[in-house]
C-alpha positions in Angstrom: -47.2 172.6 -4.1 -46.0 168.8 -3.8 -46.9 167.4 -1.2 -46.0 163.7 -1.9 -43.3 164.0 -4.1 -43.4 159.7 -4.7 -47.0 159.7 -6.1 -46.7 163.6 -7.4 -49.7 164.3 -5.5 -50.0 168.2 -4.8 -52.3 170.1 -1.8 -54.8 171.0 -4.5 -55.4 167.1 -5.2 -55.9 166.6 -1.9 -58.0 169.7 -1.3 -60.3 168.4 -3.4 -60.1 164.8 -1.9 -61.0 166.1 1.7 -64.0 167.9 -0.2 -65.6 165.2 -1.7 -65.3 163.2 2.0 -62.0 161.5 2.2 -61.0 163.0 5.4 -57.9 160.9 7.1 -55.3 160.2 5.4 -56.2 156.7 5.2 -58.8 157.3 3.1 -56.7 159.7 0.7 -54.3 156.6 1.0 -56.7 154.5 -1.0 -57.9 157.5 -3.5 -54.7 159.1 -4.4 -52.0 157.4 -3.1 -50.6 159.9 -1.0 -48.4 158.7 1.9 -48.2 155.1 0.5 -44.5 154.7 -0.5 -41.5 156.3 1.9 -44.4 157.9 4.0 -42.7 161.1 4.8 -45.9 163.2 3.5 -48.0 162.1 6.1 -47.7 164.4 8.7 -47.9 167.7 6.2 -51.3 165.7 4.8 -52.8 165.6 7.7 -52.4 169.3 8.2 -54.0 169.5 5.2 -56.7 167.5 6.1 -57.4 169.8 9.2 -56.8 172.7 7.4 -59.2 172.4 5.0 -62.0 170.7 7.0 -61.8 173.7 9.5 -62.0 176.5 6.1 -64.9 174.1 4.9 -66.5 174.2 8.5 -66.4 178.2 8.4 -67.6 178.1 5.1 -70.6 176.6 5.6 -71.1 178.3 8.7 -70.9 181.8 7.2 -72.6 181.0 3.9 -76.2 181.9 5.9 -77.5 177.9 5.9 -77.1 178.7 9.8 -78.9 181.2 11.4 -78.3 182.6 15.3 -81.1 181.5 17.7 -80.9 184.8 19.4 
């Protein structure tokens, strides 16, 4: 879906963004543009943002590279 309808910048760009480390929305500012002209897709960016950092974060933590000290 657009997400920035300005830059044409959709969730999937910025999926990928927040994967390779651009994780506030002034950092996918500077890559992709997003949020840089009427600002209105800021707030759903940043949703974004914590969206997929928190899937990222459960991904790693269930992919076995953590292990229970009990």
């Amino acid at each position: 879906m657009y997400v920035c309808i300005c830059k044409g910048i959709t969730d999937r760009q910025i999926k990928e963004a927040v994967y390779d480390g651009n994780t506030s929305v002034r950092a996918l500012r500077r890559q992709l543009g997003v949020s840089s002209q009427c600002g209105r897709c800021a707030e759903l960016t940043q949703e974004i943002i914590d969206e997929t950092m928190g899937a990222g974060v459960m991904a790693t933590a269930n992919s076995g590279l953590f292990y229970s000290a009990s």
